[in-house]
Amino acid sequence: MNGLLVGRSTELSGLVRVLQSAAEGTAGVALVGGDAGIGKTRLISELVAEARERGFHVLVGQCAELGDALPYLPLADALRGAEPAVREAAAAHPMLGQLLPGVESAPSAGLTQQRLFGSLLGLLADVQPVLFVIEDLHWADRSTRDLLVFLSRMVQSERVCVVGTYRTDDLHRRHPLRSVLAELRRLPTVMGVELGPLGSGDMSDYVTTMGEVGAQELGLIVARADGNPFYAEELFAAMAEGDSLPDGLASLLMSRVELLSEAGQRVLRAAAVAGRRVEDELLREVSGLPLAEFEEAVREIVSRGLLRVDGYGYTFRHALLQEVVYTDLLPGERTRLHAAFAKLLTSPAELAHHYLAGHDLAGALAASAEAGRLAERLGAPAEAHSHYDQVLGLWERVEGAAELAGEGRFALALRSAVSAADSGDKHRAITQLKALPQTSEVSERLAYYLYEADDQPGAIATAERAVESAEDQPALARALATYARTLLWSTRHREVEALTARALETARASGARDAEVGALLTLAAYVEHQGDVARAHELIESASAEGSGDLAMDLRAHFQHARIHYEQGLLAKAAEVADAGVRVATETGLRWSTYGTDLRFLRFLIHYVAGEWDQAEAVASGFGTRVGTLPEATLSSFALFIEVARDLPAVEARLSWVRPFWYDELAGYISRGLAAEHALWHGDPAAALDHVRAVLAPMVDGYAWILRLAAIGLWALAELGTTEGADELRARARLAVESGPTGEPGHLGPEGLAWAVRVEAEWHRVHGRLDVELWRRVVEAFDFGFVYEVARARWRLAEALLAAGDREAAQAEWALARETAERLRATPLANALQEFGRRARFVPAGGHGGGQGDGGLTARETEVLRLVAEGLTNREIGERLFIAQKTVSVHVSNILGKLEVSTRTQAAAAGRRLGLLA
C-alpha cells in the first residue's frame, strides 16, 4: 500500500466531520462498507492519523473469521494494542481488565455482559476524546455486535467517535450483521459511508503513485482492476515481476504465491490456517521447518508484501489473500494443519475451532465446553450458548462425552438455555427448557422466563410444578420464591404471604440467600400494596442487609427500598438509599442495567421533588435526547420534568424524539403529561387537553397515575372556560383513590393523596369556585417536601384569597410562591406569578413593582443582566453561573423582550435606570 489516499476525499471529509463533532461533545458513529479490497482499511488509517493529530486516544480492534468462537475479540485486541494510559485506565475496570493479557476472568456475580458494557462506557468517558475502530464487522461475534449497538445508542454527549468497517460483498441475505446495520442506520448518531469503485481517472492517478508504468500497462491495469485498489496493486506487482495476468483476483493472488520458494509456500499455507494474524513462534512450530530455513522463508514472504510484521507475529497484507491461500489447500492438508495448531494453542475457543476443522470431535467437544464456561465468565452469553449448543450437537458422536465436557448433558443443556435467556433470547430459552426433563430446577427457571415473557398463566402452572417436584431444600426455596412472584399481580395474590413465609423459612434453613432475598422483595411489594409500609421497609432492609451474590437482586433491593421511602415522602432517606444503589451500579459497571437506570431516574426525581433543581438538571443531562428504543425513550421522558418546569430549549427536541414511543403506557404518561403542562404554560390549553385525553383513554381505571393527569386536564378545562368532561375526570380520580386497579383500595403515599386533593380544588376552579380552604389543603398536602408543587398550589391559594377579599394573605402566599419560583428558576411559574402580581398590584419585598421597578425580570435574569452589563459573553456568563451556554442565551432573549430593548448595551442601560445593577 502506498502512502497516498486517492479518490476518497469526500468520504474522508465526512468521517472527519464525525470526529470533529465528537471533539466538540456530540458523539458519533460511522459505519464504513465496501467490497473486499476497495480501500476501507486505507481510509480508516487516514482517519486514525487525523484523530491522533487532534489529541484523540485511539483504540483499534479487528474481528476474526472464527464465527462466534471468540467473544469480544476486537475489544480485547484494541485494549492489548492501546497506549499505556488507556491500558492502565482499562485495568481499573475489572470487567475490562480481564480482557488484558495475563488477567484471569473472575467468577460471575450476575449481569456480566451489562457490567462489561457499562465498564467500557466508563472507560471511554475516562479517556475521552477517543476514537474506537472495529474492523471487519462481517466477522463479528454476537456479543461484539451487541456491544456496537449498545455504544451507538448510549454515547451522546461524550467526546467519543466509534467507527466500524464491513464487507458489503460478504453480507448474504441472512447474514446476522444485516439486521444490526438496518437498526443502527435509523439512529441519528450513525452515519453510513459506502465506498464504491474508484473512477478511471482516480484509478489512473492511484496506479501512478505505485511507480513508473507505461501507458499501455496503465490502461490494462485500470481496465482489469474495475475500480478496486487492492486488485490494482496486485496487478501492478505481477507486472513488475514480469508475470502474465491471469483472469480473476483469486488466480492473480495465487500466481504471486506460487512465485515463492517451497518453504515460503509451506509457511504461508500454515499462516492461512491460523487466520489473519499468527505469532512467530507458533507459525514456526506448525511449519515444521528448521529455524534458519523458517526465517529465510518468512523474510521472502515479507519482502514480497504477502505478510507484514505485526508485533511478535505476522498479518496478511489483506484478508482476501489469506482466504485465497486457505481455499487452495487440499482437504487433508487443511485437516493436518488445523490439528497441528490445536496441539499448540491454549485458548478454549480457538482450540474448539481448530479441533472441529481438524475432525477431532472429542477435542472439539471438550474445548467447546470450556469455551462456553469462559464466555459466561467474560459476559458473552450468546457465545456461551453457541459453544454449549455445539457440545450438545457432538454429544452422541463422542464416547465418554460427560467426562470430556466436565459435566453431564442435562447440566450443559440447562446452561445453554440460561445463556440464551441472558443474551436476550427468552423464546429460545423457553423452547430449550420445555424440551428438558421437568425437574424442579428446570421448572423454576422456565416459570421465571415465562413470567418475564408475560405468560402469567403458564408461569404460575410451571412454578407450581417446580414446588411439587423440588428434590432438596434450596431448590424448594427458589421454587417457592418464584411461585410467589408469579402470583403477586394475579387474582390469587392473597396466597403470596403464605408462600413467601414458607420460602423464607426454607431459604434460611438451607442457606439459599438468593431465594431469601427474592421472597423478601416479593413480600415487601405485597404488604406495601396492602398499606403496611412500615413492614415493607423492614423487609427490604432485611433484603439489603447483606449481598445475595446476585447483583441484579441486590440492585433491585436498593431500588425498591429507595422507591418506598420516596413514595412515602421520606426524601432524605430515599436519597441516601438511592445514592448507595447508584454507587453499587457505578462500581460494578451497571449504571445502564435495568435497575441501575431505575436508580438514576429515581435519584433525579428525588432531586426534583426536594427542590434541588440544579442537581436534577445535571442528572437529566445524562438522559439522552436522541432515543431509538423504548427504555431510552422512557428514561428521556423523565428529563422533561425539569425541562418543562424551567422552560428549557431542549423540550421541543426531546418531545419530538419521544413522540414515536407514546404508544407505551409509562413513556406516554410521563412525556404526554408533561407535554400537556408545556402547552398550558405556552397558552394552548386545547392541546394540553388532547394530550391528557389521549393518555387516559387506554388507561385501566384505578391507576394512581390518573390523579396527576386528571389535575392537569382540569387545569386545561379551567383555562378553556368549559366544564365539559370535568365530572368524568374527577370521577376517574376518585376511583383511583377509593378502589385501585384491582378493585381494592391500594395505598397512596403523600404525593398521591396531594394530587387527589388538587383534583378536587381544580374541579371547583373549573366551575368558577376558588375555594380557599381546599387550596390551603393542597398546599399542606404537598408540603411533605414537594417544593415546586407547594409553590404552584400557593399561586392558586393566593388567587382564591384575593377573590375572597383577603389581600394581605394573598400577597403573603404570592410572595412565598414567587420566592420559590425564582430560586428554582421555574420560569413559566415565575412569569405567571409576575403577571398575577401585576394584575393584583402586589408590591414585592424591596419595593419594586412588577413590570416597572424590576422590569419583570426573575432573580436569575437579573443575575444574568448584571454580568451582561460587565461585558461578559454568553459562554463566560455560563461558566460564571455554572449553567449551559444555551440557557444563558434563553435568559438574554427573555431580558431583551421584558425590557423592550434590542441590544445588550440597551439592556444594561435599562437595568441601571431601573436600579437593578446596584
PDB file of N, CA and C in Angstrom, residues 38-81:
ATOM      1  N   ILE A  38     -11.559  -2.632  -1.518  1.00  0.00           N
ATOM      2  CA  ILE A  38     -11.995  -1.344  -2.057  1.00  0.00           C
ATOM      3  C   ILE A  38     -11.310  -0.170  -1.370  1.00  0.00           C
ATOM      4  N   GLY A  39     -10.657  -0.392  -0.206  1.00  0.00           N
ATOM      5  CA  GLY A  39      -9.892   0.677   0.443  1.00  0.00           C
ATOM      6  C   GLY A  39     -10.406   1.112   1.796  1.00  0.00           C
ATOM      7  N   LYS A  40     -11.167   0.243   2.464  1.00  0.00           N
ATOM      8  CA  LYS A  40     -11.723   0.617   3.775  1.00  0.00           C
ATOM      9  C   LYS A  40     -10.615   0.831   4.802  1.00  0.00           C
ATOM     10  N   THR A  41      -9.697  -0.119   4.884  1.00  0.00           N
ATOM     11  CA  THR A  41      -8.621  -0.019   5.877  1.00  0.00           C
ATOM     12  C   THR A  41      -7.736   1.182   5.603  1.00  0.00           C
ATOM     13  N   ARG A  42      -7.477   1.469   4.329  1.00  0.00           N
ATOM     14  CA  ARG A  42      -6.643   2.631   3.973  1.00  0.00           C
ATOM     15  C   ARG A  42      -7.323   3.926   4.406  1.00  0.00           C
ATOM     16  N   LEU A  43      -8.628   4.007   4.187  1.00  0.00           N
ATOM     17  CA  LEU A  43      -9.387   5.198   4.587  1.00  0.00           C
ATOM     18  C   LEU A  43      -9.356   5.368   6.108  1.00  0.00           C
ATOM     19  N   ILE A  44      -9.546   4.266   6.836  1.00  0.00           N
ATOM     20  CA  ILE A  44      -9.564   4.325   8.298  1.00  0.00           C
ATOM     21  C   ILE A  44      -8.192   4.692   8.842  1.00  0.00           C
ATOM     22  N   SER A  45      -7.127   4.217   8.188  1.00  0.00           N
ATOM     23  CA  SER A  45      -5.779   4.574   8.665  1.00  0.00           C
ATOM     24  C   SER A  45      -5.554   6.079   8.564  1.00  0.00           C
ATOM     25  N   GLU A  46      -6.138   6.697   7.548  1.00  0.00           N
ATOM     26  CA  GLU A  46      -6.035   8.157   7.406  1.00  0.00           C
ATOM     27  C   GLU A  46      -6.809   8.848   8.528  1.00  0.00           C
ATOM     28  N   LEU A  47      -7.992   8.312   8.850  1.00  0.00           N
ATOM     29  CA  LEU A  47      -8.798   8.874   9.931  1.00  0.00           C
ATOM     30  C   LEU A  47      -8.086   8.717  11.280  1.00  0.00           C
ATOM     31  N   VAL A  48      -7.458   7.572  11.490  1.00  0.00           N
ATOM     32  CA  VAL A  48      -6.713   7.333  12.735  1.00  0.00           C
ATOM     33  C   VAL A  48      -5.589   8.347  12.883  1.00  0.00           C
ATOM     34  N   ALA A  49      -4.868   8.602  11.782  1.00  0.00           N
ATOM     35  CA  ALA A  49      -3.784   9.589  11.834  1.00  0.00           C
ATOM     36  C   ALA A  49      -4.328  10.975  12.165  1.00  0.00           C
ATOM     37  N   GLU A  50      -5.456  11.322  11.562  1.00  0.00           N
ATOM     38  CA  GLU A  50      -6.083  12.621  11.829  1.00  0.00           C
ATOM     39  C   GLU A  50      -6.511  12.719  13.295  1.00  0.00           C
ATOM     40  N   ALA A  51      -7.065  11.636  13.824  1.00  0.00           N
ATOM     41  CA  ALA A  51      -7.516  11.624  15.219  1.00  0.00           C
ATOM     42  C   ALA A  51      -6.349  11.822  16.168  1.00  0.00           C
ATOM     43  N   ARG A  52      -5.240  11.161  15.895  1.00  0.00           N
ATOM     44  CA  ARG A  52      -4.068  11.291  16.774  1.00  0.00           C
ATOM     45  C   ARG A  52      -3.521  12.715  16.731  1.00  0.00           C
ATOM     46  N   GLU A  53      -3.554  13.319  15.556  1.00  0.00           N
ATOM     47  CA  GLU A  53      -3.102  14.712  15.448  1.00  0.00           C
ATOM     48  C   GLU A  53      -3.973  15.648  16.273  1.00  0.00           C
ATOM     49  N   ARG A  54      -5.255  15.295  16.418  1.00  0.00           N
ATOM     50  CA  ARG A  54      -6.202  16.131  17.171  1.00  0.00           C
ATOM     51  C   ARG A  54      -6.212  15.790  18.664  1.00  0.00           C
ATOM     52  N   GLY A  55      -5.337  14.904  19.077  1.00  0.00           N
ATOM     53  CA  GLY A  55      -5.233  14.587  20.501  1.00  0.00           C
ATOM     54  C   GLY A  55      -6.161  13.495  20.982  1.00  0.00           C
ATOM     55  N   PHE A  56      -6.734  12.728  20.084  1.00  0.00           N
ATOM     56  CA  PHE A  56      -7.609  11.620  20.460  1.00  0.00           C
ATOM     57  C   PHE A  56      -6.786  10.414  20.917  1.00  0.00           C
ATOM     58  N   HIS A  57      -7.280   9.700  21.915  1.00  0.00           N
ATOM     59  CA  HIS A  57      -6.804   8.356  22.164  1.00  0.00           C
ATOM     60  C   HIS A  57      -7.432   7.468  21.099  1.00  0.00           C
ATOM     61  N   VAL A  58      -6.687   6.494  20.603  1.00  0.00           N
ATOM     62  CA  VAL A  58      -7.185   5.648  19.519  1.00  0.00           C
ATOM     63  C   VAL A  58      -7.156   4.187  19.946  1.00  0.00           C
ATOM     64  N   LEU A  59      -8.292   3.513  19.783  1.00  0.00           N
ATOM     65  CA  LEU A  59      -8.409   2.071  20.027  1.00  0.00           C
ATOM     66  C   LEU A  59      -8.812   1.426  18.706  1.00  0.00           C
ATOM     67  N   VAL A  60      -8.056   0.438  18.267  1.00  0.00           N
ATOM     68  CA  VAL A  60      -8.361  -0.253  17.014  1.00  0.00           C
ATOM     69  C   VAL A  60      -8.385  -1.750  17.276  1.00  0.00           C
ATOM     70  N   GLY A  61      -9.512  -2.373  16.971  1.00  0.00           N
ATOM     71  CA  GLY A  61      -9.646  -3.815  17.142  1.00  0.00           C
ATOM     72  C   GLY A  61     -10.176  -4.450  15.883  1.00  0.00           C
ATOM     73  N   GLN A  62      -9.807  -5.728  15.677  1.00  0.00           N
ATOM     74  CA  GLN A  62     -10.177  -6.409  14.437  1.00  0.00           C
ATOM     75  C   GLN A  62     -10.912  -7.701  14.746  1.00  0.00           C
ATOM     76  N   CYS A  63     -12.000  -7.927  14.038  1.00  0.00           N
ATOM     77  CA  CYS A  63     -12.728  -9.189  14.170  1.00  0.00           C
ATOM     78  C   CYS A  63     -11.998 -10.262  13.364  1.00  0.00           C
ATOM     79  N   ALA A  64     -12.225 -11.521  13.713  1.00  0.00           N
ATOM     80  CA  ALA A  64     -11.566 -12.628  13.025  1.00  0.00           C
ATOM     81  C   ALA A  64     -12.600 -13.599  12.501  1.00  0.00           C
ATOM     82  N   GLU A  65     -12.197 -14.344  11.456  1.00  0.00           N
ATOM     83  CA  GLU A  65     -13.122 -15.265  10.800  1.00  0.00           C
ATOM     84  C   GLU A  65     -13.201 -16.587  11.565  1.00  0.00           C
ATOM     85  N   LEU A  66     -13.715 -16.495  12.805  1.00  0.00           N
ATOM     86  CA  LEU A  66     -13.890 -17.695  13.624  1.00  0.00           C
ATOM     87  C   LEU A  66     -15.345 -17.817  14.068  1.00  0.00           C
ATOM     88  N   GLY A  67     -16.260 -17.192  13.340  1.00  0.00           N
ATOM     89  CA  GLY A  67     -17.660 -17.229  13.732  1.00  0.00           C
ATOM     90  C   GLY A  67     -17.845 -16.588  15.085  1.00  0.00           C
ATOM     91  N   ASP A  68     -18.638 -17.241  15.939  1.00  0.00           N
ATOM     92  CA  ASP A  68     -18.903 -16.725  17.279  1.00  0.00           C
ATOM     93  C   ASP A  68     -17.994 -17.366  18.311  1.00  0.00           C
ATOM     94  N   ALA A  69     -16.843 -17.876  17.873  1.00  0.00           N
ATOM     95  CA  ALA A  69     -15.984 -18.631  18.791  1.00  0.00           C
ATOM     96  C   ALA A  69     -15.323 -17.751  19.835  1.00  0.00           C
ATOM     97  N   LEU A  70     -14.851 -16.560  19.432  1.00  0.00           N
ATOM     98  CA  LEU A  70     -14.077 -15.716  20.334  1.00  0.00           C
ATOM     99  C   LEU A  70     -14.868 -14.454  20.679  1.00  0.00           C
ATOM    100  N   PRO A  71     -15.508 -14.392  21.845  1.00  0.00           N
ATOM    101  CA  PRO A  71     -16.287 -13.202  22.208  1.00  0.00           C
ATOM    102  C   PRO A  71     -15.405 -11.999  22.475  1.00  0.00           C
ATOM    103  N   TYR A  72     -15.862 -10.842  22.030  1.00  0.00           N
ATOM    104  CA  TYR A  72     -15.182  -9.567  22.286  1.00  0.00           C
ATOM    105  C   TYR A  72     -13.753  -9.535  21.750  1.00  0.00           C
ATOM    106  N   LEU A  73     -13.461 -10.306  20.702  1.00  0.00           N
ATOM    107  CA  LEU A  73     -12.101 -10.324  20.173  1.00  0.00           C
ATOM    108  C   LEU A  73     -11.619  -8.928  19.767  1.00  0.00           C
ATOM    109  N   PRO A  74     -12.418  -8.116  19.038  1.00  0.00           N
ATOM    110  CA  PRO A  74     -11.908  -6.787  18.663  1.00  0.00           C
ATOM    111  C   PRO A  74     -11.692  -5.871  19.861  1.00  0.00           C
ATOM    112  N   LEU A  75     -12.512  -6.012  20.904  1.00  0.00           N
ATOM    113  CA  LEU A  75     -12.313  -5.201  22.103  1.00  0.00           C
ATOM    114  C   LEU A  75     -11.028  -5.604  22.815  1.00  0.00           C
ATOM    115  N   ALA A  76     -10.822  -6.911  22.965  1.00  0.00           N
ATOM    116  CA  ALA A  76      -9.581  -7.388  23.588  1.00  0.00           C
ATOM    117  C   ALA A  76      -8.378  -6.961  22.755  1.00  0.00           C
ATOM    118  N   ASP A  77      -8.500  -7.063  21.425  1.00  0.00           N
ATOM    119  CA  ASP A  77      -7.427  -6.660  20.516  1.00  0.00           C
ATOM    120  C   ASP A  77      -7.116  -5.172  20.673  1.00  0.00           C
ATOM    121  N   ALA A  78      -8.168  -4.353  20.770  1.00  0.00           N
ATOM    122  CA  ALA A  78      -7.985  -2.904  20.914  1.00  0.00           C
ATOM    123  C   ALA A  78      -7.316  -2.557  22.238  1.00  0.00           C
ATOM    124  N   LEU A  79      -7.722  -3.221  23.311  1.00  0.00           N
ATOM    125  CA  LEU A  79      -7.136  -2.926  24.627  1.00  0.00           C
ATOM    126  C   LEU A  79      -5.683  -3.380  24.691  1.00  0.00           C
ATOM    127  N   ARG A  80      -5.397  -4.531  24.094  1.00  0.00           N
ATOM    128  CA  ARG A  80      -3.998  -5.011  24.109  1.00  0.00           C
ATOM    129  C   ARG A  80      -3.080  -4.062  23.360  1.00  0.00           C
ATOM    130  N   GLY A  81      -3.596  -3.468  22.281  1.00  0.00           N
ATOM    131  CA  GLY A  81      -2.755  -2.581  21.472  1.00  0.00           C
ATOM    132  C   GLY A  81      -2.845  -1.124  21.866  1.00  0.00           C
TER     133      GLY A  81
END
